[in-house]
Every structure is written in C-alpha cells, then in structure tokens.
XYZ file of C-alpha atoms in Angstrom:
767
model
C 197.083 93.115 104.579
C 195.685 90.061 106.354
C 196.931 91.402 109.682
C 195.321 94.764 108.985
C 191.955 93.133 108.203
C 192.230 91.028 111.330
C 192.780 94.156 113.434
C 189.753 95.823 111.872
C 187.579 92.796 112.621
C 188.805 92.690 116.223
C 188.086 96.416 116.682
C 184.555 96.012 115.295
C 183.900 93.014 117.520
C 185.137 94.918 120.562
C 182.870 97.846 119.710
C 179.902 95.530 119.311
C 180.742 93.902 122.646
C 180.946 97.306 124.359
C 177.586 98.341 122.906
C 176.057 95.046 124.018
C 177.391 95.469 127.571
C 176.093 99.036 127.734
C 172.656 98.031 126.444
C 172.505 95.150 128.928
C 173.402 97.500 131.734
C 170.703 99.953 130.634
C 168.112 97.214 130.470
C 169.072 95.946 133.919
C 169.033 99.477 135.293
C 165.601 100.159 133.839
C 164.318 96.861 135.199
C 165.761 97.594 138.625
C 164.379 101.110 138.524
C 160.903 99.837 137.634
C 160.994 97.227 140.423
C 162.213 99.823 142.889
C 159.532 102.250 141.741
C 156.754 99.705 142.126
C 158.091 98.679 145.523
C 158.214 102.305 146.600
C 154.657 102.866 145.432
C 153.377 99.843 147.351
C 155.302 100.786 150.469
C 154.232 104.434 150.394
C 150.568 103.650 149.778
C 150.469 101.060 152.511
C 152.274 103.174 155.114
C 150.470 106.441 154.743
C 147.716 106.715 152.154
C 146.750 110.267 153.028
C 150.247 111.662 152.479
C 151.062 109.409 149.552
C 153.471 110.664 146.896
C 153.265 108.456 143.870
C 155.924 108.459 141.185
C 154.730 109.825 137.860
C 153.490 107.026 135.672
C 153.103 108.196 132.106
C 151.708 106.286 129.218
C 154.517 105.300 126.835
C 154.419 106.258 123.199
C 152.990 102.848 122.309
C 150.097 102.984 124.728
C 149.080 99.890 126.602
C 145.449 100.861 126.002
C 145.996 100.258 122.298
C 148.557 100.722 119.592
C 149.626 103.823 117.719
C 148.668 104.145 114.083
C 150.803 102.136 111.735
C 151.720 103.289 108.233
C 148.893 102.955 105.731
C 150.724 100.344 103.642
C 150.021 96.818 104.827
C 149.333 93.288 103.662
C 145.606 92.655 103.323
C 143.949 89.785 105.143
C 142.469 86.849 103.252
C 138.935 88.046 104.008
C 139.708 91.439 102.482
C 141.143 89.766 99.399
C 138.057 87.538 99.148
C 135.831 90.608 99.357
C 137.767 92.378 96.605
C 137.575 89.310 94.379
C 133.800 89.154 94.890
C 133.503 92.873 94.102
C 135.602 92.568 90.954
C 133.737 89.555 89.639
C 130.313 91.040 90.329
C 131.269 94.379 88.819
C 132.613 92.705 85.714
C 129.487 90.556 85.399
C 126.812 93.192 86.019
C 128.362 96.420 84.771
C 130.256 95.308 81.698
C 127.337 93.116 80.634
C 125.258 96.300 80.515
C 127.984 98.103 78.526
C 128.595 100.324 81.552
C 132.378 100.092 81.347
C 133.465 103.704 81.580
C 134.756 103.340 85.123
C 135.850 99.717 85.049
C 139.380 99.261 86.323
C 141.746 96.656 84.948
C 141.550 93.166 86.431
C 144.663 91.467 87.791
C 144.650 88.117 85.967
C 146.598 86.433 88.783
C 144.399 87.476 91.714
C 141.258 88.549 89.844
C 141.261 91.693 92.014
C 140.095 95.002 90.574
C 142.963 97.439 90.161
C 143.034 101.198 89.690
C 141.705 103.566 88.395
C 138.711 102.592 90.550
C 139.445 101.429 94.097
C 137.787 98.146 95.111
C 135.696 99.676 97.903
C 134.656 102.581 95.694
C 133.567 99.985 93.148
C 131.684 98.223 95.942
C 129.947 101.492 96.766
C 129.048 101.969 93.100
C 127.478 98.499 92.948
C 125.480 99.085 96.137
C 124.164 102.381 94.789
C 122.859 100.633 91.703
C 121.234 97.879 93.765
C 119.507 100.298 96.130
C 118.365 102.470 93.238
C 116.750 99.434 91.624
C 114.760 99.033 94.824
C 113.267 102.462 94.139
C 112.008 101.248 90.772
C 110.543 98.191 92.456
C 108.507 100.460 94.745
C 107.296 102.762 92.007
C 106.307 99.976 89.626
C 104.255 98.178 92.299
C 102.201 101.188 93.307
C 102.000 102.844 89.882
C 100.367 99.707 88.446
C 97.768 99.655 91.238
C 96.946 103.333 90.735
C 96.508 102.759 86.992
C 94.225 99.760 87.574
C 92.185 101.720 90.125
C 91.750 104.566 87.654
C 90.713 102.262 84.809
C 88.262 100.316 86.971
C 87.026 103.441 88.826
C 87.738 101.841 92.196
C 86.531 103.547 95.390
C 89.314 105.209 97.415
C 88.476 102.953 100.390
C 88.675 99.715 98.394
C 91.507 97.407 99.497
C 94.288 96.145 97.263
C 96.492 93.125 97.915
C 100.007 94.444 97.398
C 102.930 92.028 97.161
C 105.262 94.281 99.038
C 107.353 91.671 100.819
C 110.018 90.249 98.548
C 113.256 88.416 99.217
C 115.130 91.084 97.268
C 113.766 93.847 99.509
C 114.458 91.810 102.640
C 118.092 91.161 101.722
C 118.839 94.699 100.553
C 117.336 96.300 103.659
C 118.652 93.751 106.178
C 122.252 93.340 105.052
C 123.297 96.744 103.772
C 123.237 98.671 107.119
C 126.259 96.730 108.367
C 127.966 97.170 105.011
C 127.418 100.938 105.236
C 129.140 101.002 108.636
C 132.056 99.073 107.164
C 132.390 101.639 104.387
C 132.127 104.461 106.914
C 135.152 103.299 108.908
C 137.139 102.352 105.811
C 139.544 104.502 103.807
C 137.164 105.491 101.010
C 136.401 109.208 100.760
C 133.054 110.272 102.179
C 131.936 111.821 98.928
C 128.557 112.589 97.412
C 128.080 108.997 96.199
C 128.618 107.642 99.703
C 126.023 109.966 101.204
C 123.559 109.352 98.389
C 123.872 105.646 99.131
C 123.019 106.322 102.765
C 120.144 108.587 101.773
C 118.658 106.043 99.370
C 118.902 103.300 101.953
C 117.390 105.418 104.754
C 114.506 106.459 102.546
C 113.691 103.134 100.945
C 114.386 100.788 103.836
C 113.261 102.836 106.841
C 110.992 105.653 105.805
C 108.980 103.800 103.166
C 108.736 100.568 105.135
C 107.421 102.467 108.145
C 105.013 104.390 105.937
C 103.636 101.152 104.490
C 103.424 99.499 107.922
C 101.561 102.495 109.360
C 99.144 102.864 106.444
C 98.479 99.298 105.345
C 97.452 96.080 107.093
C 99.898 93.198 107.298
C 98.740 89.697 106.357
C 100.119 86.246 107.071
C 101.431 86.046 103.525
C 103.833 88.235 101.573
C 101.063 90.748 100.945
C 99.768 93.866 102.656
C 96.276 95.326 102.315
C 96.173 98.989 101.314
C 93.242 101.168 100.340
C 93.314 103.035 97.042
C 93.777 106.301 98.909
C 96.728 104.942 100.911
C 98.342 103.544 97.775
C 98.154 106.999 96.211
C 99.695 108.562 99.349
C 102.522 106.023 99.379
C 103.256 106.569 95.704
C 103.248 110.333 96.195
C 105.674 109.966 99.101
C 108.001 107.759 97.086
C 108.193 110.347 94.336
C 108.644 113.223 96.765
C 111.529 111.504 98.567
C 113.547 110.365 95.578
C 112.218 111.607 92.259
C 115.214 110.800 90.093
C 115.367 110.310 86.332
C 118.881 108.872 86.326
C 118.041 105.672 88.216
C 118.499 102.398 86.323
C 115.149 101.407 84.875
C 115.358 97.637 85.017
C 117.733 94.797 85.701
C 118.014 91.071 85.122
C 120.573 90.764 87.914
C 118.345 90.534 90.992
C 119.341 86.966 91.790
C 123.022 87.757 91.260
C 122.710 90.917 93.350
C 121.153 88.995 96.242
C 123.944 86.435 96.268
C 126.568 89.159 96.014
C 125.207 91.124 98.997
C 125.079 87.973 101.119
C 128.633 86.979 100.189
C 129.974 90.486 100.725
C 128.256 90.607 104.109
C 129.879 87.313 105.121
C 133.343 88.489 104.039
C 132.948 91.813 105.862
C 132.028 90.139 109.135
C 135.264 88.136 109.007
C 137.532 91.157 108.482
C 139.524 92.357 111.486
C 138.360 95.944 112.044
C 141.576 96.912 113.809
C 143.318 96.556 110.449
C 140.675 98.608 108.656
C 140.720 101.455 111.169
C 144.515 101.339 111.334
C 144.681 101.705 107.572
C 141.833 104.173 107.138
C 143.266 107.093 109.153
C 140.321 109.132 107.818
C 137.876 110.690 110.234
C 134.745 112.353 108.899
C 132.950 114.988 110.933
C 129.268 115.019 109.995
C 128.830 118.459 111.540
C 132.126 119.952 110.417
C 130.542 123.317 109.679
C 128.285 123.399 112.726
C 131.043 122.238 115.035
C 133.072 125.416 114.614
C 130.685 127.015 117.069
C 131.615 124.455 119.709
C 135.411 124.379 119.484
C 136.978 125.195 122.854
C 133.530 125.842 124.310
C 133.469 126.287 128.075
C 131.037 123.849 129.625
C 128.782 125.626 132.064
C 125.540 124.562 133.695
C 122.399 126.628 134.016
C 123.460 128.024 137.395
C 126.843 129.834 137.135
C 126.861 130.372 140.917
C 126.725 126.660 141.642
C 130.432 126.384 142.464
C 130.540 129.203 144.979
C 127.301 128.027 146.564
C 128.557 124.520 147.351
C 128.707 124.200 151.112
C 132.294 124.446 152.412
C 131.926 121.359 154.575
C 130.453 119.381 151.686
C 133.341 120.431 149.462
C 135.840 119.417 152.148
C 134.143 116.022 152.526
C 134.233 115.467 148.770
C 137.959 116.314 148.612
C 138.778 113.941 151.486
C 136.715 111.179 149.912
C 138.423 111.667 146.561
C 141.837 111.293 148.211
C 140.800 108.094 149.963
C 139.039 106.584 146.937
C 141.818 107.398 144.459
C 144.469 106.014 146.803
C 142.531 102.798 147.388
C 141.854 102.414 143.671
C 145.512 102.585 142.642
C 146.425 100.246 145.487
C 143.781 97.728 144.383
C 145.007 97.882 140.793
C 148.493 96.883 141.926
C 147.330 94.214 144.373
C 145.236 92.524 141.663
C 147.964 92.834 138.999
C 145.772 95.012 136.806
C 147.143 97.248 134.092
C 148.731 100.257 135.777
C 149.771 102.710 133.103
C 148.332 105.951 134.427
C 148.678 109.327 132.781
C 149.283 111.273 135.997
C 151.554 114.298 136.096
C 153.911 115.190 138.920
C 151.393 117.742 140.164
C 148.665 115.082 140.153
C 150.813 112.782 142.254
C 151.331 115.498 144.856
C 147.581 115.783 145.406
C 145.351 112.842 144.508
C 142.232 114.570 145.834
C 141.669 116.913 142.900
C 138.828 116.650 140.348
C 141.506 116.571 137.628
C 142.930 113.319 139.026
C 139.424 111.845 139.190
C 138.925 112.765 135.531
C 142.187 111.098 134.458
C 141.549 107.956 136.492
C 138.026 107.716 135.085
C 139.372 108.028 131.554
C 141.751 105.153 132.279
C 138.867 103.175 133.838
C 136.618 103.680 130.821
C 139.307 102.396 128.488
C 139.825 99.314 130.609
C 136.088 98.594 130.810
C 135.845 98.913 127.035
C 138.217 95.966 126.733
C 136.205 93.965 129.254
C 133.044 94.766 127.327
C 134.558 93.436 124.108
C 135.470 90.220 125.918
C 131.846 89.914 127.066
C 130.678 90.407 123.493
C 132.989 87.604 122.334
C 131.699 85.330 125.120
C 128.139 86.127 124.083
C 128.921 85.273 120.480
C 130.599 82.014 121.502
C 127.586 81.062 123.629
C 124.831 81.783 121.122
C 126.568 82.079 117.784
C 127.576 78.527 116.891
C 125.060 78.834 114.076
C 125.430 82.180 112.287
C 121.639 82.380 111.881
C 120.911 81.996 115.610
C 118.657 84.824 116.766
C 118.555 86.494 120.186
C 116.097 88.937 121.745
C 116.555 92.176 123.666
C 116.450 90.472 127.073
C 119.251 88.080 126.115
C 121.331 90.953 124.736
C 120.855 93.026 127.895
C 121.655 90.152 130.248
C 124.550 88.805 128.206
C 126.272 91.989 127.050
C 124.869 95.399 127.886
C 124.763 94.925 131.668
C 128.562 95.400 131.748
C 128.108 99.150 131.305
C 125.117 99.542 133.619
C 127.048 100.925 136.586
C 129.152 103.177 134.395
C 126.072 104.571 132.653
C 124.058 105.050 135.857
C 126.783 106.782 137.864
C 128.770 108.780 135.312
C 126.403 111.700 134.452
C 126.436 113.100 137.972
C 130.233 112.754 138.122
C 130.556 114.586 134.799
C 128.297 117.350 136.049
C 130.456 117.845 139.145
C 133.692 117.820 137.134
C 132.221 120.352 134.709
C 131.250 122.564 137.644
C 134.871 122.412 138.824
C 136.036 123.502 135.366
C 137.724 120.200 134.519
C 138.089 119.360 130.827
C 135.705 116.442 130.399
C 135.680 116.302 126.587
C 137.192 112.831 126.085
C 135.560 111.450 129.214
C 132.108 112.625 128.151
C 132.649 111.396 124.596
C 133.500 107.889 125.817
C 130.488 107.917 128.129
C 128.262 108.883 125.187
C 129.745 106.035 123.155
C 129.329 103.391 125.863
C 125.955 104.545 127.136
C 124.241 105.438 123.897
C 121.062 103.502 123.268
C 122.684 100.355 121.927
C 119.330 98.662 121.364
C 118.274 101.449 118.984
C 121.590 100.985 117.215
C 121.172 97.209 117.014
C 117.605 97.618 115.781
C 118.750 99.846 112.914
C 121.784 97.705 112.008
C 120.196 94.280 112.340
C 116.582 94.826 111.287
C 114.105 92.082 110.650
C 112.395 93.904 107.841
C 109.027 92.164 107.983
C 108.370 91.226 111.585
C 104.896 90.986 113.029
C 104.329 93.931 115.352
C 102.945 91.628 118.055
C 105.999 89.374 118.080
C 109.092 90.201 120.133
C 111.931 91.436 117.953
C 114.999 89.274 117.574
C 118.340 89.634 115.836
C 121.097 87.405 114.480
C 123.891 86.963 117.020
C 126.670 87.787 114.599
C 125.067 91.036 113.487
C 124.541 92.092 117.114
C 128.077 91.385 118.274
C 129.874 92.769 115.226
C 127.740 95.925 115.220
C 128.500 96.651 118.868
C 132.231 96.083 118.415
C 132.368 98.326 115.352
C 130.565 101.138 117.153
C 132.786 101.043 120.231
C 136.056 100.560 118.381
C 135.447 103.385 115.906
C 134.310 105.849 118.553
C 137.261 104.969 120.803
C 139.586 105.616 117.878
C 138.040 108.963 116.909
C 137.990 110.137 120.537
C 141.412 108.940 121.721
C 143.242 108.100 118.455
C 143.873 104.676 119.987
C 142.896 101.378 118.382
C 141.666 98.975 121.013
C 143.602 95.724 121.275
C 143.176 92.756 123.573
C 145.572 92.294 126.477
C 145.962 90.149 129.589
C 144.474 92.594 132.089
C 140.746 91.946 131.626
C 140.236 89.637 134.598
C 136.993 89.589 136.564
C 138.860 90.944 139.598
C 140.162 93.934 137.655
C 136.738 94.620 136.170
C 135.208 94.624 139.638
C 137.890 97.062 140.822
C 137.111 99.416 137.914
C 133.351 99.317 138.452
C 133.756 99.796 142.189
C 135.832 102.920 141.595
C 133.086 104.575 139.525
C 130.491 103.626 142.127
C 132.626 105.034 144.952
C 133.207 108.366 143.184
C 129.468 108.649 142.594
C 128.788 107.862 146.262
C 131.215 110.615 147.300
C 128.969 113.064 145.436
C 125.725 111.815 146.929
C 125.026 115.160 148.607
C 126.037 117.247 145.601
C 122.788 119.121 144.977
C 122.347 118.592 141.266
C 118.577 118.416 141.720
C 118.505 122.200 141.332
C 120.531 122.040 138.127
C 119.750 120.366 134.823
C 121.598 117.025 134.728
C 122.539 117.665 131.117
C 125.228 114.967 130.538
C 122.576 112.227 130.116
C 122.897 110.511 126.717
C 119.156 110.275 126.159
C 118.912 114.035 126.590
C 121.904 115.113 124.511
C 121.122 112.750 121.630
C 117.444 113.700 121.590
C 116.425 110.051 121.837
C 112.801 110.684 122.794
C 112.399 113.252 120.028
C 112.982 110.480 117.468
C 111.900 107.172 118.992
C 108.370 108.176 119.990
C 105.373 109.688 118.224
C 103.340 112.556 119.656
C 99.865 113.927 119.035
C 101.313 117.351 118.279
C 102.068 117.458 114.535
C 104.467 120.400 114.909
C 106.554 118.432 117.399
C 106.580 115.344 115.181
C 107.736 117.524 112.294
C 111.098 117.982 114.039
C 111.978 114.428 112.963
C 111.430 115.346 109.332
C 113.312 118.639 109.317
C 116.348 118.713 107.054
C 120.041 119.392 107.453
C 122.626 118.917 104.706
C 125.686 116.672 104.800
C 127.985 117.158 101.816
C 125.067 118.789 100.046
C 122.744 115.791 100.562
C 119.524 116.436 102.526
C 119.006 114.189 105.558
C 116.187 114.349 108.066
C 117.143 114.709 111.725
C 115.680 111.261 112.319
C 117.975 109.767 109.675
C 120.947 111.497 111.281
C 119.979 110.075 114.685
C 119.834 106.482 113.483
C 122.406 106.453 110.695
C 125.293 108.706 111.703
C 125.122 109.779 115.348
C 126.015 106.314 116.785
C 129.385 106.506 115.000
C 129.961 110.158 115.940
C 129.798 110.410 119.734
C 132.397 113.115 120.253
C 131.015 115.575 122.766
C 131.121 118.553 120.404
C 129.315 116.548 117.708
C 126.546 115.482 120.058
C 126.330 119.054 121.373
C 125.915 120.279 117.812
C 123.139 117.792 117.096
C 121.403 118.572 120.386
C 121.396 122.269 119.652
C 120.093 121.665 116.139
C 117.140 119.895 117.777
C 116.608 122.758 120.208
C 116.958 125.214 117.348
C 114.099 123.488 115.540
C 112.044 123.515 118.722
C 112.888 127.173 119.184
C 111.650 127.919 115.665
C 108.319 126.239 116.452
C 107.913 128.292 119.608
C 108.758 131.445 117.674
C 106.001 130.579 115.207
C 103.499 130.688 118.060
C 104.882 134.076 119.110
C 104.431 135.434 115.581
C 100.868 134.125 115.470
C 100.093 135.548 118.878
C 101.500 138.919 117.821
C 99.542 138.906 114.565
C 96.244 138.340 116.385
C 97.016 141.480 118.414
C 97.755 143.362 115.193
C 94.404 142.225 113.754
C 92.622 143.255 116.959
C 94.164 146.727 117.059
C 93.378 147.298 113.393
C 89.825 146.069 113.905
C 89.437 148.569 116.749
C 91.161 151.328 114.736
C 93.692 151.569 117.563
C 90.918 152.866 119.856
C 91.160 150.597 122.885
C 90.408 151.723 126.432
C 93.164 151.857 129.063
C 91.909 148.837 131.033
C 91.931 146.653 127.929
C 95.412 147.887 127.018
C 96.720 146.913 130.456
C 95.298 143.426 129.957
C 97.152 143.191 126.647
C 100.337 144.347 128.402
C 100.145 141.332 130.699
C 99.149 138.789 128.055
C 102.766 137.736 127.416
C 102.845 135.574 130.548
C 102.325 132.393 128.512
C 105.529 133.176 126.620
C 107.524 134.125 129.705
C 106.578 130.980 131.606
C 106.310 128.607 128.696
C 109.474 129.597 126.883
C 111.945 132.020 128.416
C 112.214 130.551 131.907
C 111.894 126.979 130.725
C 114.626 127.346 128.130
C 116.876 129.178 130.568
C 116.429 126.299 133.002
C 116.948 123.454 130.558
C 119.497 124.734 128.045
C 122.502 124.055 130.221
C 125.004 123.734 127.393
C 128.002 125.837 126.372
C 126.192 127.104 123.279
C 122.431 127.421 123.216
C 119.793 129.067 121.109
C 118.780 132.488 122.377
C 115.563 134.096 121.248
C 116.065 136.230 118.119
C 116.111 139.965 118.665
C 112.894 140.484 116.724
C 111.067 138.011 119.003
C 112.281 139.901 122.054
C 111.197 143.153 120.398
C 107.727 141.767 119.716
C 107.284 140.687 123.329
C 108.653 144.000 124.574
C 106.303 145.965 122.302
C 103.303 143.945 123.465
C 104.210 144.575 127.097
C 104.296 148.304 126.304
C 101.104 148.531 124.235
C 99.371 150.812 126.711
C 102.303 153.237 126.684
C 102.564 153.155 122.875
C 98.865 153.810 122.258
C 98.519 156.425 124.980
C 101.372 158.393 123.424
C 99.797 158.419 119.992
C 101.946 155.754 118.301
C 100.706 152.815 116.240
C 101.171 149.704 118.368
C 100.126 147.486 115.456
C 102.916 148.808 113.245
C 105.563 148.540 115.986
C 104.654 144.878 116.434
C 104.202 143.953 112.778
C 107.480 145.485 111.617
C 109.330 142.862 113.701
C 107.714 139.962 111.836
C 109.888 138.970 108.822
C 108.038 139.404 105.489
C 108.010 135.701 104.586
C 106.749 134.707 108.036
C 104.212 137.543 107.978
C 102.817 136.159 104.716
C 102.618 132.624 106.174
C 101.019 133.915 109.373
C 98.468 135.937 107.431
C 97.598 132.836 105.388
C 97.164 130.932 108.669
C 94.913 133.499 110.391
C 92.741 135.176 107.780
C 90.913 132.060 106.464
C 89.739 131.409 110.037
C 88.121 134.863 110.144
C 86.358 134.844 106.781
C 82.782 136.128 107.088
C 83.207 137.197 110.714
C 82.257 140.740 111.709
C 81.700 142.719 114.886
C 81.445 140.603 118.038
C 81.707 137.354 116.045
C 85.051 138.533 114.677
C 86.377 139.263 118.171
C 85.049 135.977 119.596
C 86.732 134.045 116.811
C 89.942 136.009 117.356
C 89.844 134.979 121.032
C 89.358 131.337 120.050
C 92.349 131.529 117.715
C 94.444 133.069 120.493
C 93.480 130.334 122.981
C 94.180 127.574 120.431
C 97.578 129.097 119.723
C 98.355 129.177 123.449
C 97.231 125.551 123.873
C 99.477 124.415 121.021
C 102.439 126.326 122.438
C 101.940 124.973 125.953
C 101.522 121.475 124.523
C 104.986 121.809 122.973
C 106.332 122.917 126.358
C 104.638 119.970 128.104
C 106.094 117.445 125.665
C 109.496 119.061 126.055
C 109.261 118.844 129.850
C 108.167 115.197 129.687
C 111.165 114.386 127.496
C 113.470 116.160 129.953
C 111.945 114.241 132.869
C 112.088 110.921 131.006
C 115.718 111.636 130.124
C 116.443 112.214 133.853
C 117.605 115.760 133.133
C 115.265 117.280 135.692
C 113.089 115.958 138.471
C 109.377 116.529 137.996
C 108.792 117.829 141.526
C 111.462 120.517 141.071
C 109.939 121.567 137.777
C 106.460 121.726 139.314
C 107.685 124.008 142.092
C 109.213 126.489 139.652
C 106.399 126.317 137.071
C 103.214 125.870 139.116
C 100.586 125.784 136.363
C 98.352 122.711 136.252
C 96.989 121.995 132.786
C 97.363 123.788 129.479
C 93.617 124.425 129.287
C 93.416 126.062 132.705
C 96.572 128.085 132.158
C 95.527 129.487 128.766
C 91.936 130.099 129.868
C 93.021 131.875 133.031
C 95.424 134.285 131.346
C 94.020 134.793 127.836
C 90.220 134.463 127.953
C 88.244 137.310 126.347
C 91.283 139.530 125.853
C 89.853 140.789 122.580
C 86.548 142.547 123.152
C 84.841 145.851 122.599
C 85.536 148.685 125.011
C-alpha cells in the first residue's frame, strides 16, 4: 500500500514538472516572439517607412488603457464606510426623531451602518431631498412675510425692502450639493423619480432663484439684498410657479445638524476613489433614451454631399501621402520614447497606414493617452495649490495649470473629424471623447463649485479640491460610458510621450490645411453642438431667450433646456446624446421661426378678407414674391447650417403655406379662395393664438388705417424673424461653425431694417 501511494505521488510530481516545463517554454516563446516582433517593427520602420508592414498589435482583453469591469461585489474603502456611517447616524437622528420611520432600515450595531431594506446611498438621497425641500420653505417664508407687511402697511410697489436672503444654510446647501449630485449620478443607485426631483429642486432653488434675485434686487455689503415691493411679489410668484408643492416638510429644527452633515458627507465623498465607484456601479443612464432612438446608426453627413467627389485629386493624393508619413513617424516615435504601444490595428490597417481609418484609430489611442496625462496635470495642480483644502484659485490659474493640456487637441480636432466624416469613417467614439475633453470645463466648474454670493465685480474663484475632483469625475465617467474602460494610472505618461501625442494631432491637422472646409459648416465644434451660446448669454430678443426655459421631460420630471445644459450634459458627452440635445435646440428655434410664418400668413388672410378677395393682378404678384424673407432667412440658412445626420425639416403645413402664398395670383385669378387655402394649413390651436396676437393690434382701425397698421405688423414680424436669424448666425460664427465672410457672400442682405423695408413695405394697400 505504501509503495502504491509512493508511485502515485511520483506520478503526480512528474505531471506537475511536465506542466511547469511546458508553461516555462510557452512563456519563453512568447517573450522571444514579442522581442522578435518589436525588433522587426523597428527594423522595418527604419529601413523603409513608405513600404512598412507592421505586425498586428491588438489590445489584450485587459486593456492597457484601463481595466475591464470587475464583479460588482467588492470590499468598500474606509471613506465609503465613513460616509455610510454618517448617513446612518444622521438619518436615525433626523428622521426617527420626527417619527418618520417607515423606510428606516435596520442598523448594524457593530459598524453602525444602515442595512437593507433601504440602501445607504438611497437613504442619502432621501436626506438630501428633505434638506433641499426645506430650502424652498425658507424662500417662501421670507418673501411671504414681506408681501404681508407691504399689504398691511400699504407700501408703494417701488419701496425697497431689506431682505436677509444670504444665509449660511443656503450657502452650504447650494455650494456643496452639486458635487454630491455628481457622485450619486455615477454611483449604483437607480436614477428614479426621487433622484431627478432632487436635481430639479436644486436647479430651481440654487440656480434659477438665485439668479432671479441677483437680477431683480440690489446686493449690499451685508447679508441683505434690497428689493422693491413689486420685485418681491415677482420673486414670490416665481417660487410658487416653479415648485408649488404641498408635500414639502413645513419646518425643521435640524438646520445646524443638516449643515454639518452636508459638510462631512462632502469631505468623505472627495476622498472616495471613483474608479471603485464606477467599477461597482455598472449602470449607465441615458438622459435622452427616447430621443436617441432617432440617432442610432445615423450616417454622419455634412451639408454638402458632393464634398468628397469634389476634393481635388492632387489634394487627396497629398493628404494620403502625408498620412502615411505621419502615421509611420508617430508609431516609430512611440517606440523610440518607450511610450505605451498597444494599438488596435487590424491586419488590413497594417498593410496601408495611409487610410483615414488608421488615422481614426491612432487618434482614439492618442486621446486615451492624453486623458491620463491630463489627470496627472490635475493631480500636480492640486498638489501645488491644494495644501489647504480651502485654497481658492481663479480661472486664469485653472487655465494655465490644467486646461492648457487639451488646447492643441481641442483646436485641431474638429477639422480632422470633419474630414474623417467626409470619408465615411466611424467617428462616434472619437467625437465623443473630443466632446468630453473639449467641453466648456469652466462652465462645468462654475456650476459644480459655485460661490453662491460673490460680488459681480469681483473675479470668481473656486476651491482647489472642488475644481480638481470635478474635472476628474467628468472625464473618468465620460471615458467609461464611451469606451467601457475605467482609466487607471500607468508608467507611460512622460513629458516626452505627451509631446509625441500632441505633435501627432498637430501634424494630422497640418496635413489637412488645404481641405476646403470653409465652404462647409464645421459642425463638430463643441460650442456649436452643445448650444453653449444659447444658454450662457442673454439676448434682447425675448423669443430667443425663451429657448432656455423650454421644457423637456426626464423620467417624467420637467427640466428646462438650460438646466439640462448645466446639470446633465457634461456627464453625457456621447455623440448621439449631444446630437439629440443639439437638435432639440434647433427644434425649438424651428418652432419660433414657424410662429413667424403663421403670423405672416395670417396677416395675408386678414388682408384678403378685408379686400373681399378683390385684389388687382399687380398687387397679387407682389404678394407672390413676399416670401423672400422666409426663403433667405430660414430655408437656405437652415440648409447651410444643419449639417447633422438628423435635422429638423420644415413641417408640411409650413411648406404648404409658403407654396400657397407664392401662388396667390394663380389661386385668385382662377376663382378660388386664397385666404381659405392658407388658413386651413394653420393648426386650430395656433390659429387661435395667432388671432389673439393680431386682432388686438387692429382694434378700431378701418379703411386705410387698417391697411397701414397691417403693414406695420407685417414689418415688425419680419424684423423679429430676421433678428432670430441674425442671433443664430452670430452664434454659429462665434462657435467657429462658419466664417462670417462666407456667410455674407451667400446671404448678402445688410441690416434687418433695410431687408424687411425693401421687400415688404406697403404690400397691403388698396387697388
């Protein structure tokens, strides 16, 4: 028996030894193969760059750019545990003390951490909702008391009131919670109605109402603002219209406890490693999940579909040759400087390095590498300025210390993307990363790290920690949602490698210097796609400003487009998402322009009815040609600028209205009612609104006075429409989508007044 056991042991040991020898041989073979491959690559690239054949280098399953998702179960960090303890203790103190214990989970007596049925972060969300809702009551009580006093004392509407609007509670709630909301967004909690209500409450109370007070009251050197009785009434009315809820908590004795809790939670959150949170969350929420269906698999096409065939043959040949040279040199430089060289190139790519597809793949690799370098810069910036967590920095310091890293990438990439799109290369991930890196980070920082009560004449500043952590969260989350890769540090972020990456982007851009995009809308610009200048600036035109306030619904909760821009878009930079948002903006603009068409058409209806359809031929011909303002101001302009895969086309009834107006002379001369053919294309609800707009302006007018007033209404309508077009053009120019001289050549009108007067003066008159 002993001998038998001994034989078994010997056999097992021999088998283990054989396996070990085989594995060692495999490892040595793989190592030798890799060394031989790298040697071959160097030798081939050095000997003959033009005819280079590079071995296929594919990214392994555990990508060097980051790590694959790990299972959701993991050990929580100490900071996460500390946060959960704080949540549990605060919940137990504030909620159970108010007999609000329906949803209280059991408390682990050993760790003091809240257990199921309510998850700790969901409990956190519940607490924050209560705190923000109490802020609503603070607003209403302040202004309701003033209104009551004014009524009792019969105060004049222009009398000033000293309103103690600035409180520490308001400052803490509005300054700290934005970063907490981002943390919840990238965490594992479901994005349910409570989450979006929390965002809505915070947007309304901390952005909308603060701006309303700042714009309507006068700041003082103390904690007070001066508001007239009339302005107080307007503010109170706005508060009620935004969030008129009966289910808000009426009062609380926990303000001091709430303030300490928010501060502590904020400190814990800033210490938590986001790579663990994102790794564990594995939940991606699409804010435009319904809208986005229109953009799935959309073919990107610019405004000029003939652009590809019209590229000069010699120019195309030069671009191809330059791509071959630049791509070859880039890969060579990466190896010479011992940079990361895990390239996702196929065998076909290796055979021809001059193709736009290879450029796209190398750029995607470059963007990922620069993202790591950027994070290193952010850490350096924090180390330099952030020894004290309360240290504040201004925009200039942020730009010079951090944001300049992406300057070359952001300046050069849009033209490259445009060329790749023209060559039918899939630029989805590439464009999405560009939108993430080159989004207006200062707008993002300003919304995440606000100084709630800063003097308008003083330069804004921000705490270093809030700036750096906000930027890292934004980039890391967007990189994950775009590539499904969680960014991790590695050893390849040297200055030499960074210079090689930046030089590559610059060289590709230089190779396209003669690519004639000036005749095409340069649509990939972030400022254009995101609608930045629609939301960050105010305009004299009230209809244009109204776009900011227009509503879309997320999970059934109404958000203004402005709230979407600041709150959600920075964390949703996928190309199809930004496309969706951009087209929502254009859709709202389109609706405004259509309103002017309806009004224009209705004035014609009123004129024809006033004349009993008896208009001479010469006057009818003038009416036929009166649509020029629409054709120049809308159709051609939109066709030129809407260079996206899905765009808003004019509704059929609008086209019918314009067509019927252009055929008025034919319609009348053949005995038909032109007024009816026009009016039947105006939807009933809009017809009612348009009638209510026009008829009060004509009350008491008869004969010539009626026609003169009708002409004035027509001119005013044209001026308003052309003003919208002018603002739109200025935004496009400011966003670098078009060049002003090109626009001027194609649309040669000078001013709105001259244009409208020249084409529409005295259209309505007696025969």
